[in-house]
Amino acid sequence: AAGVIQSPRHLIKEKRETATLKCYPIPRHDTVYWYQQGPGQDPQFLISFYEKMQSDKGSIPDRFSAQQFSDYHSELNMSSLELGDSALYFCASSLGQPDLTQYFGPGTRLLVL
Amino acid sequence: KNQVEQSPQSLIILEGKNCTLQCNYTVSPFSNLRWYKQDTGRGPVSLTIMTFSENTKSNGRYTATLDADTKQSSLHITASQLSDSASYICVVSVVGGSNYKLTFGKGTLLTVNP
């Protein structure tokens, strides 16, 4: 069965650079969630979209922005990268109401040097 | 204090043995509780999801229980396999109006040795 696809899987950037992470949800899923997981930390919810509209906002820094496109894929744009942004970024998707099980992608590992 | 507490932090067992992981939560209003398995460097994989009206749910060798009165859940793994080595995360969902929040526990790191 198709799963959530994230790209790239690994990314190395320098401080103050920008990065764009992409997420392709499971086909027919209309809700996308972004999480940030630092080393040894539990995932922190960043932001979610339902039917291309922002549905909830968590601890997403102002330097980050995200959107969901007409084909339901989502992109997380990160600017002015800081060393502390180094983490594993997960995307998850679900169908319909946000309370259903979320299916996680494999994550994008971002390293900021 | 974390609103979702898991114990033990880590656990080492021998292949074939059973084990039970615990999750206590204080978040409210409670919507549902999920258990995820997360292999190192990979995304969490859902094992079970339970609403407050359910007190047990099984998925193969995994059985989750929930006591909504005491706000406790457990994940029992039967006949453990080497591939069960992973972090097991308890996640509680809170619903408020049109929004929702997932609160993650810090996980129990399970190591299954041959």
CSV table of N, CA, C and O in Angstrom, one decimal, chain A:
chain,number,residue,atom,x,y,z
A,1,ALA,N,0.8,-1.2,0.0
A,1,ALA,CA,0.0,0.0,0.0
A,1,ALA,C,0.9,1.2,0.0
A,1,ALA,O,2.0,1.3,0.6
A,2,ALA,N,0.4,2.3,-0.7
A,2,ALA,CA,1.2,3.5,-0.7
A,2,ALA,C,1.2,4.2,0.6
A,2,ALA,O,0.3,4.1,1.4
A,3,GLY,N,2.4,4.7,0.9
A,3,GLY,CA,2.6,5.4,2.2
A,3,GLY,C,2.9,6.9,2.0
A,3,GLY,O,2.9,7.4,0.9
A,4,VAL,N,3.1,7.6,3.1
A,4,VAL,CA,3.5,9.0,3.0
A,4,VAL,C,4.9,9.1,2.5
A,4,VAL,O,5.8,8.4,2.9
A,5,ILE,N,5.1,10.0,1.5
A,5,ILE,CA,6.4,10.1,0.9
A,5,ILE,C,7.0,11.5,1.3
A,5,ILE,O,6.2,12.5,1.2
A,6,GLN,N,8.2,11.5,1.7
A,6,GLN,CA,8.8,12.8,2.1
A,6,GLN,C,10.1,12.9,1.3
A,6,GLN,O,10.9,11.9,1.0
A,7,SER,N,10.4,14.1,0.9
A,7,SER,CA,11.7,14.4,0.2
A,7,SER,C,12.2,15.8,0.6
A,7,SER,O,11.4,16.7,0.8
A,8,PRO,N,13.5,15.9,0.6
A,8,PRO,CA,14.5,14.8,0.5
A,8,PRO,C,14.5,14.0,1.8
A,8,PRO,O,13.9,14.4,2.8
A,9,ARG,N,15.2,12.9,1.8
A,9,ARG,CA,15.3,12.1,3.0
A,9,ARG,C,16.4,12.7,3.9
A,9,ARG,O,16.3,12.6,5.2
A,10,HIS,N,17.4,13.3,3.3
A,10,HIS,CA,18.5,13.9,4.1
A,10,HIS,C,18.8,15.3,3.5
A,10,HIS,O,18.7,15.4,2.2
A,11,LEU,N,19.2,16.2,4.3
A,11,LEU,CA,19.5,17.5,3.8
A,11,LEU,C,20.5,18.2,4.7
A,11,LEU,O,20.3,18.2,5.9
A,12,ILE,N,21.5,18.8,4.1
A,12,ILE,CA,22.5,19.5,4.9
A,12,ILE,C,22.5,20.9,4.4
A,12,ILE,O,22.6,21.2,3.2
A,13,LYS,N,22.4,21.8,5.3
A,13,LYS,CA,22.4,23.3,5.0
A,13,LYS,C,23.3,24.0,6.0
A,13,LYS,O,23.7,23.5,7.0
A,14,GLU,N,23.6,25.2,5.6
A,14,GLU,CA,24.4,26.0,6.5
A,14,GLU,C,23.5,27.1,7.2
A,14,GLU,O,22.4,27.3,6.7
A,15,LYS,N,24.0,27.6,8.3
A,15,LYS,CA,23.3,28.6,9.0
A,15,LYS,C,22.8,29.8,8.0
A,15,LYS,O,23.6,30.1,7.1
A,16,ARG,N,21.6,30.3,8.3
A,16,ARG,CA,21.0,31.4,7.5
A,16,ARG,C,20.6,31.0,6.1
A,16,ARG,O,20.0,31.8,5.4
A,17,GLU,N,20.8,29.7,5.7
A,17,GLU,CA,20.2,29.3,4.4
A,17,GLU,C,18.8,29.0,4.6
A,17,GLU,O,18.2,29.0,5.7
A,18,THR,N,18.2,28.6,3.5
A,18,THR,CA,16.8,28.2,3.4
A,18,THR,C,16.6,26.8,3.0
A,18,THR,O,17.5,26.2,2.3
A,19,ALA,N,15.6,26.1,3.4
A,19,ALA,CA,15.3,24.7,3.1
A,19,ALA,C,13.8,24.5,2.8
A,19,ALA,O,13.0,25.2,3.4
A,20,THR,N,13.5,23.7,1.9
A,20,THR,CA,12.1,23.3,1.6
A,20,THR,C,12.0,21.8,1.7
A,20,THR,O,12.7,21.1,1.0
A,21,LEU,N,11.1,21.4,2.5
A,21,LEU,CA,10.8,20.0,2.7
A,21,LEU,C,9.4,19.7,2.1
A,21,LEU,O,8.5,20.5,2.2
A,22,LYS,N,9.3,18.5,1.4
A,22,LYS,CA,8.1,18.2,0.7
A,22,LYS,C,7.5,16.9,1.3
A,22,LYS,O,8.2,16.0,1.8
A,23,CYS,N,6.2,16.9,1.3
A,23,CYS,CA,5.4,15.8,1.8
A,23,CYS,C,4.3,15.4,0.8
A,23,CYS,O,3.5,16.3,0.4
A,24,TYR,N,4.2,14.2,0.5
A,24,TYR,CA,3.2,13.7,-0.4
A,24,TYR,C,2.3,12.7,0.4
A,24,TYR,O,2.8,11.6,0.8
A,25,PRO,N,1.1,13.1,0.7
A,25,PRO,CA,0.3,12.2,1.6
A,25,PRO,C,-0.2,10.9,0.9
A,25,PRO,O,-0.1,10.8,-0.3
A,26,ILE,N,-0.7,10.0,1.7
A,26,ILE,CA,-1.3,8.8,1.1
A,26,ILE,C,-2.5,9.2,0.2
A,26,ILE,O,-3.2,10.2,0.6
A,27,PRO,N,-2.6,8.6,-0.9
A,27,PRO,CA,-3.7,9.0,-1.9
A,27,PRO,C,-5.0,9.1,-1.2
A,27,PRO,O,-5.4,8.2,-0.4
A,28,ARG,N,-5.8,10.1,-1.5
A,28,ARG,CA,-7.1,10.4,-0.9
A,28,ARG,C,-7.1,11.0,0.5
A,28,ARG,O,-8.1,11.4,1.0
A,29,HIS,N,-5.9,11.0,1.1
A,29,HIS,CA,-5.8,11.7,2.4
A,29,HIS,C,-5.8,13.2,2.2
A,29,HIS,O,-5.1,13.7,1.3
A,30,ASP,N,-6.6,13.9,3.0
A,30,ASP,CA,-6.8,15.3,2.7
A,30,ASP,C,-6.2,16.2,3.8
A,30,ASP,O,-6.3,17.4,3.8
A,31,THR,N,-5.6,15.6,4.8
A,31,THR,CA,-5.0,16.3,6.0
A,31,THR,C,-3.6,16.0,6.1
A,31,THR,O,-3.2,14.8,6.1
A,32,VAL,N,-2.7,17.0,6.3
A,32,VAL,CA,-1.3,16.8,6.4
A,32,VAL,C,-0.8,17.5,7.7
A,32,VAL,O,-1.3,18.6,8.0
A,33,TYR,N,0.1,16.9,8.4
A,33,TYR,CA,0.6,17.4,9.6
A,33,TYR,C,2.2,17.4,9.5
A,33,TYR,O,2.8,16.5,9.0
A,34,TRP,N,2.8,18.4,10.1
A,34,TRP,CA,4.2,18.4,10.2
A,34,TRP,C,4.7,18.4,11.7
A,34,TRP,O,4.1,19.1,12.5
A,35,TYR,N,5.7,17.6,11.9
A,35,TYR,CA,6.3,17.4,13.2
A,35,TYR,C,7.8,17.6,13.2
A,35,TYR,O,8.4,17.3,12.2
A,36,GLN,N,8.4,18.1,14.3
A,36,GLN,CA,9.8,18.3,14.4
A,36,GLN,C,10.3,17.4,15.6
A,36,GLN,O,9.7,17.5,16.7
A,37,GLN,N,11.2,16.5,15.3
A,37,GLN,CA,11.8,15.7,16.4
A,37,GLN,C,13.3,15.9,16.5
A,37,GLN,O,14.0,15.5,15.7
A,38,GLY,N,13.6,16.6,17.6
A,38,GLY,CA,15.1,16.8,17.9
A,38,GLY,C,15.7,15.5,18.5
A,38,GLY,O,15.0,14.6,18.9
A,39,PRO,N,17.0,15.5,18.5
A,39,PRO,CA,17.7,14.3,19.0
A,39,PRO,C,17.3,14.0,20.4
A,39,PRO,O,17.3,14.8,21.3
A,40,GLY,N,16.8,12.7,20.6
A,40,GLY,CA,16.4,12.3,21.9
A,40,GLY,C,15.1,12.9,22.4
A,40,GLY,O,14.7,12.8,23.6
A,41,GLN,N,14.4,13.6,21.6
A,41,GLN,CA,13.2,14.3,22.0
A,41,GLN,C,11.9,13.6,21.4
A,41,GLN,O,12.0,12.9,20.4
A,42,ASP,N,10.8,13.9,22.0
A,42,ASP,CA,9.5,13.5,21.4
A,42,ASP,C,9.1,14.4,20.2
A,42,ASP,O,9.5,15.6,20.3
A,43,PRO,N,8.4,13.9,19.3
A,43,PRO,CA,7.9,14.8,18.2
A,43,PRO,C,7.1,16.0,18.7
A,43,PRO,O,6.3,15.9,19.5
A,44,GLN,N,7.4,17.2,18.1
A,44,GLN,CA,6.7,18.4,18.4
A,44,GLN,C,5.8,18.8,17.2
A,44,GLN,O,6.3,18.9,16.1
A,45,PHE,N,4.5,19.0,17.5
A,45,PHE,CA,3.6,19.3,16.4
A,45,PHE,C,3.9,20.7,15.9
A,45,PHE,O,4.1,21.7,16.7
A,46,LEU,N,4.1,20.9,14.6
A,46,LEU,CA,4.3,22.2,14.0
A,46,LEU,C,3.1,22.9,13.5
A,46,LEU,O,2.7,24.0,13.9
A,47,ILE,N,2.4,22.2,12.5
A,47,ILE,CA,1.3,22.8,11.8
A,47,ILE,C,0.6,21.7,11.0
A,47,ILE,O,1.2,20.7,10.7
A,48,SER,N,-0.7,22.0,10.8
A,48,SER,CA,-1.5,21.0,10.0
A,48,SER,C,-2.4,21.7,9.0
A,48,SER,O,-2.7,22.9,9.2
A,49,PHE,N,-2.7,21.0,7.9
A,49,PHE,CA,-3.6,21.5,6.9
A,49,PHE,C,-4.7,20.5,6.6
A,49,PHE,O,-4.4,19.3,6.5
A,50,TYR,N,-5.9,21.1,6.4
A,50,TYR,CA,-7.0,20.2,6.0
A,50,TYR,C,-7.7,20.9,4.8
A,50,TYR,O,-8.0,22.1,4.8
A,51,GLU,N,-7.8,20.1,3.7
A,51,GLU,CA,-8.3,20.7,2.5
A,51,GLU,C,-7.7,22.0,2.1
A,51,GLU,O,-8.4,23.0,1.8
A,52,LYS,N,-6.4,22.0,2.1
A,52,LYS,CA,-5.5,23.1,1.7
A,52,LYS,C,-5.6,24.4,2.6
A,52,LYS,O,-5.1,25.4,2.3
A,53,MET,N,-6.3,24.2,3.7
A,53,MET,CA,-6.4,25.3,4.6
A,53,MET,C,-5.7,25.0,5.9
A,53,MET,O,-5.8,23.8,6.4
A,54,GLN,N,-5.0,25.9,6.5
A,54,GLN,CA,-4.3,25.6,7.8
A,54,GLN,C,-5.4,25.3,8.8
A,54,GLN,O,-6.3,26.1,9.1
A,55,SER,N,-5.2,24.2,9.5
A,55,SER,CA,-6.3,23.7,10.4
A,55,SER,C,-5.8,23.9,11.9
A,55,SER,O,-6.6,24.0,12.8
A,56,ASP,N,-4.5,23.8,12.1
A,56,ASP,CA,-4.0,24.0,13.5
A,56,ASP,C,-2.6,24.4,13.4
A,56,ASP,O,-1.9,24.1,12.4
A,57,LYS,N,-2.1,25.1,14.4
A,57,LYS,CA,-0.8,25.6,14.5
A,57,LYS,C,-0.2,25.3,15.8
A,57,LYS,O,-0.8,25.5,16.9
A,58,GLY,N,1.0,24.7,15.8
A,58,GLY,CA,1.7,24.3,17.0
A,58,GLY,C,2.9,25.2,17.3
A,58,GLY,O,2.8,26.4,17.1
A,59,SER,N,4.0,24.6,17.5
A,59,SER,CA,5.2,25.4,17.9
A,59,SER,C,6.0,25.7,16.7
A,59,SER,O,7.3,25.5,16.7
A,60,ILE,N,5.4,26.1,15.6
A,60,ILE,CA,6.2,26.4,14.4
A,60,ILE,C,6.8,27.8,14.5
A,60,ILE,O,6.1,28.8,14.8
A,61,PRO,N,8.1,28.0,14.3
A,61,PRO,CA,8.8,29.3,14.4
A,61,PRO,C,8.3,30.2,13.3
A,61,PRO,O,7.8,29.7,12.2
A,62,ASP,N,8.4,31.5,13.5
A,62,ASP,CA,7.9,32.5,12.5
A,62,ASP,C,8.8,32.4,11.2
A,62,ASP,O,8.4,32.8,10.2
A,63,ARG,N,10.0,31.8,11.4
A,63,ARG,CA,10.9,31.7,10.2
A,63,ARG,C,10.4,30.5,9.3
A,63,ARG,O,10.9,30.4,8.2
A,64,PHE,N,9.5,29.7,9.8
A,64,PHE,CA,9.0,28.6,9.0
A,64,PHE,C,7.6,29.0,8.4
A,64,PHE,O,6.8,29.7,9.1
A,65,SER,N,7.3,28.5,7.3
A,65,SER,CA,6.0,28.6,6.7
A,65,SER,C,5.7,27.3,6.0
A,65,SER,O,6.6,26.5,5.6
A,66,ALA,N,4.4,27.0,5.8
A,66,ALA,CA,4.0,25.8,5.1
A,66,ALA,C,2.7,26.1,4.4
A,66,ALA,O,2.0,27.0,4.6
A,67,GLN,N,2.5,25.2,3.4
A,67,GLN,CA,1.2,25.3,2.7
A,67,GLN,C,0.9,23.9,2.1
A,67,GLN,O,1.8,23.0,2.0
A,68,GLN,N,-0.4,23.7,1.8
A,68,GLN,CA,-0.9,22.5,1.2
A,68,GLN,C,-1.4,22.9,-0.2
A,68,GLN,O,-2.2,23.9,-0.3
A,69,PHE,N,-1.0,22.2,-1.2
A,69,PHE,CA,-1.3,22.5,-2.6
A,69,PHE,C,-2.6,21.7,-3.1
A,69,PHE,O,-3.1,20.9,-2.3
A,70,SER,N,-3.0,22.1,-4.3
A,70,SER,CA,-4.3,21.5,-4.8
A,70,SER,C,-4.2,20.0,-4.9
A,70,SER,O,-5.3,19.3,-4.9
A,71,ASP,N,-3.0,19.4,-5.1
A,71,ASP,CA,-2.9,18.0,-5.2
A,71,ASP,C,-2.7,17.4,-3.8
A,71,ASP,O,-2.4,16.2,-3.7
A,72,TYR,N,-2.8,18.2,-2.7
A,72,TYR,CA,-2.8,17.8,-1.3
A,72,TYR,C,-1.3,17.6,-0.8
A,72,TYR,O,-1.2,17.3,0.4
A,73,HIS,N,-0.3,17.7,-1.7
A,73,HIS,CA,1.0,17.6,-1.1
A,73,HIS,C,1.3,18.9,-0.4
A,73,HIS,O,0.6,20.0,-0.6
A,74,SER,N,2.2,18.8,0.5
A,74,SER,CA,2.6,20.0,1.4
A,74,SER,C,4.0,20.3,1.3
A,74,SER,O,4.9,19.4,1.1
A,75,GLU,N,4.4,21.5,1.6
A,75,GLU,CA,5.8,21.9,1.6
A,75,GLU,C,6.0,22.8,2.9
A,75,GLU,O,5.2,23.6,3.2
A,76,LEU,N,7.1,22.5,3.6
A,76,LEU,CA,7.5,23.2,4.7
A,76,LEU,C,8.7,24.0,4.3
A,76,LEU,O,9.8,23.5,4.0
A,77,ASN,N,8.6,25.3,4.4
A,77,ASN,CA,9.7,26.2,4.0
A,77,ASN,C,10.3,26.8,5.3
A,77,ASN,O,9.6,27.3,6.2
A,78,MET,N,11.6,26.7,5.3
A,78,MET,CA,12.4,27.0,6.5
A,78,MET,C,13.4,28.1,6.1
A,78,MET,O,14.3,27.8,5.2
A,79,SER,N,13.4,29.2,6.7
A,79,SER,CA,14.3,30.3,6.3
A,79,SER,C,15.2,30.6,7.5
A,79,SER,O,14.9,30.3,8.6
A,80,SER,N,16.3,31.3,7.2
A,80,SER,CA,17.3,31.8,8.2
A,80,SER,C,17.6,30.6,9.2
A,80,SER,O,17.4,30.7,10.4
A,81,LEU,N,18.0,29.5,8.6
A,81,LEU,CA,18.2,28.3,9.4
A,81,LEU,C,19.2,28.5,10.5
A,81,LEU,O,20.2,29.2,10.4
A,82,GLU,N,18.9,27.9,11.7
A,82,GLU,CA,19.7,28.0,12.8
A,82,GLU,C,20.2,26.6,13.2
A,82,GLU,O,19.6,25.6,12.8
A,83,LEU,N,21.3,26.5,14.0
A,83,LEU,CA,21.8,25.2,14.3
A,83,LEU,C,20.8,24.3,15.0
A,83,LEU,O,20.7,23.1,14.8
A,84,GLY,N,19.9,25.0,15.8
A,84,GLY,CA,18.9,24.3,16.6
A,84,GLY,C,17.8,23.7,15.7
A,84,GLY,O,16.9,23.0,16.2
A,85,ASP,N,17.8,24.1,14.4
A,85,ASP,CA,16.8,23.5,13.5
A,85,ASP,C,17.1,22.1,13.1
A,85,ASP,O,16.3,21.4,12.4
A,86,SER,N,18.3,21.7,13.4
A,86,SER,CA,18.7,20.3,13.0
A,86,SER,C,17.8,19.3,13.8
A,86,SER,O,17.8,19.3,15.0
A,87,ALA,N,17.2,18.5,13.0
A,87,ALA,CA,16.2,17.6,13.6
A,87,ALA,C,15.7,16.7,12.5
A,87,ALA,O,16.0,16.8,11.3
A,88,LEU,N,14.8,15.8,12.9
A,88,LEU,CA,14.1,14.9,12.0
A,88,LEU,C,12.7,15.5,11.8
A,88,LEU,O,12.0,15.8,12.8
A,89,TYR,N,12.3,15.8,10.6
A,89,TYR,CA,11.0,16.4,10.3
A,89,TYR,C,10.1,15.4,9.7
A,89,TYR,O,10.4,14.8,8.6
A,90,PHE,N,9.0,15.1,10.4
A,90,PHE,CA,8.0,14.1,10.0
A,90,PHE,C,6.8,14.8,9.4
A,90,PHE,O,6.4,15.8,9.9
A,91,CYS,N,6.3,14.2,8.4
A,91,CYS,CA,5.0,14.6,7.8
A,91,CYS,C,4.1,13.4,8.1
A,91,CYS,O,4.5,12.2,8.0
A,92,ALA,N,2.8,13.7,8.4
A,92,ALA,CA,1.9,12.6,8.6
A,92,ALA,C,0.6,13.0,7.8
A,92,ALA,O,0.4,14.2,7.5
A,93,SER,N,-0.2,12.0,7.4
A,93,SER,CA,-1.4,12.3,6.7
A,93,SER,C,-2.6,11.5,7.3
A,93,SER,O,-2.4,10.5,7.9
A,94,SER,N,-3.8,12.0,7.2
A,94,SER,CA,-5.0,11.3,7.6
A,94,SER,C,-6.1,11.7,6.6
A,94,SER,O,-6.0,12.6,5.9
A,95,LEU,N,-7.2,10.9,6.7
A,95,LEU,CA,-8.3,11.2,5.9
A,95,LEU,C,-9.5,11.8,6.8
A,95,LEU,O,-9.8,11.2,7.8
A,96,GLY,N,-10.0,12.9,6.3
A,96,GLY,CA,-11.1,13.5,7.0
A,96,GLY,C,-10.8,14.2,8.3
A,96,GLY,O,-9.8,14.9,8.4
A,97,GLN,N,-11.6,13.9,9.3
A,97,GLN,CA,-11.4,14.6,10.6
A,97,GLN,C,-10.0,14.4,11.2
A,97,GLN,O,-9.5,13.3,11.1
A,98,PRO,N,-9.5,15.4,11.8
A,98,PRO,CA,-8.1,15.3,12.3
A,98,PRO,C,-7.9,14.3,13.4
A,98,PRO,O,-6.8,14.0,13.8
A,99,ASP,N,-9.0,13.7,13.9
A,99,ASP,CA,-8.8,12.8,15.1
A,99,ASP,C,-8.5,11.4,14.7
A,99,ASP,O,-8.3,10.6,15.5
A,100,LEU,N,-8.5,11.1,13.4
A,100,LEU,CA,-8.3,9.7,13.0
A,100,LEU,C,-6.8,9.4,13.0
A,100,LEU,O,-5.9,10.3,13.2
A,101,THR,N,-6.4,8.2,12.9
A,101,THR,CA,-5.0,7.8,12.9
A,101,THR,C,-4.2,8.5,11.8
A,101,THR,O,-4.6,8.6,10.7
A,102,GLN,N,-3.1,9.0,12.3
A,102,GLN,CA,-2.2,9.7,11.3
A,102,GLN,C,-1.1,8.7,10.9
A,102,GLN,O,-0.6,7.9,11.7
A,103,TYR,N,-0.8,8.7,9.6
A,103,TYR,CA,0.2,7.8,9.1
A,103,TYR,C,1.4,8.7,8.8
A,103,TYR,O,1.3,9.6,8.0
A,104,PHE,N,2.5,8.2,9.4
A,104,PHE,CA,3.7,9.0,9.3
A,104,PHE,C,4.6,8.6,8.1
A,104,PHE,O,4.7,7.5,7.8
A,105,GLY,N,5.3,9.6,7.6
A,105,GLY,CA,6.3,9.4,6.5
A,105,GLY,C,7.6,9.0,7.2
A,105,GLY,O,7.7,9.0,8.4
A,106,PRO,N,8.6,8.7,6.4
A,106,PRO,CA,9.9,8.3,6.9
A,106,PRO,C,10.7,9.4,7.5
A,106,PRO,O,11.7,9.2,8.2
A,107,GLY,N,10.3,10.6,7.3
A,107,GLY,CA,11.0,11.8,7.8
A,107,GLY,C,12.1,12.3,6.9
A,107,GLY,O,12.6,11.6,6.0
A,108,THR,N,12.4,13.6,7.1
A,108,THR,CA,13.6,14.2,6.5
A,108,THR,C,14.5,14.6,7.6
A,108,THR,O,14.1,15.3,8.5
A,109,ARG,N,15.8,14.1,7.5
A,109,ARG,CA,16.8,14.5,8.5
A,109,ARG,C,17.5,15.7,8.0
A,109,ARG,O,18.2,15.7,7.0
A,110,LEU,N,17.3,16.8,8.7
A,110,LEU,CA,18.0,18.1,8.4
A,110,LEU,C,19.1,18.4,9.3
A,110,LEU,O,19.0,18.3,10.5
A,111,LEU,N,20.3,18.6,8.7
A,111,LEU,CA,21.4,19.0,9.5
A,111,LEU,C,21.9,20.4,9.1
A,111,LEU,O,22.1,20.7,7.9
A,112,VAL,N,21.9,21.3,10.1
A,112,VAL,CA,22.3,22.7,9.8
A,112,VAL,C,23.7,22.8,10.4
A,112,VAL,O,24.0,22.6,11.6
A,113,LEU,N,24.7,23.2,9.6
A,113,LEU,CA,26.1,23.4,10.0
A,113,LEU,C,26.4,24.8,10.2
A,113,LEU,O,25.8,25.7,9.6
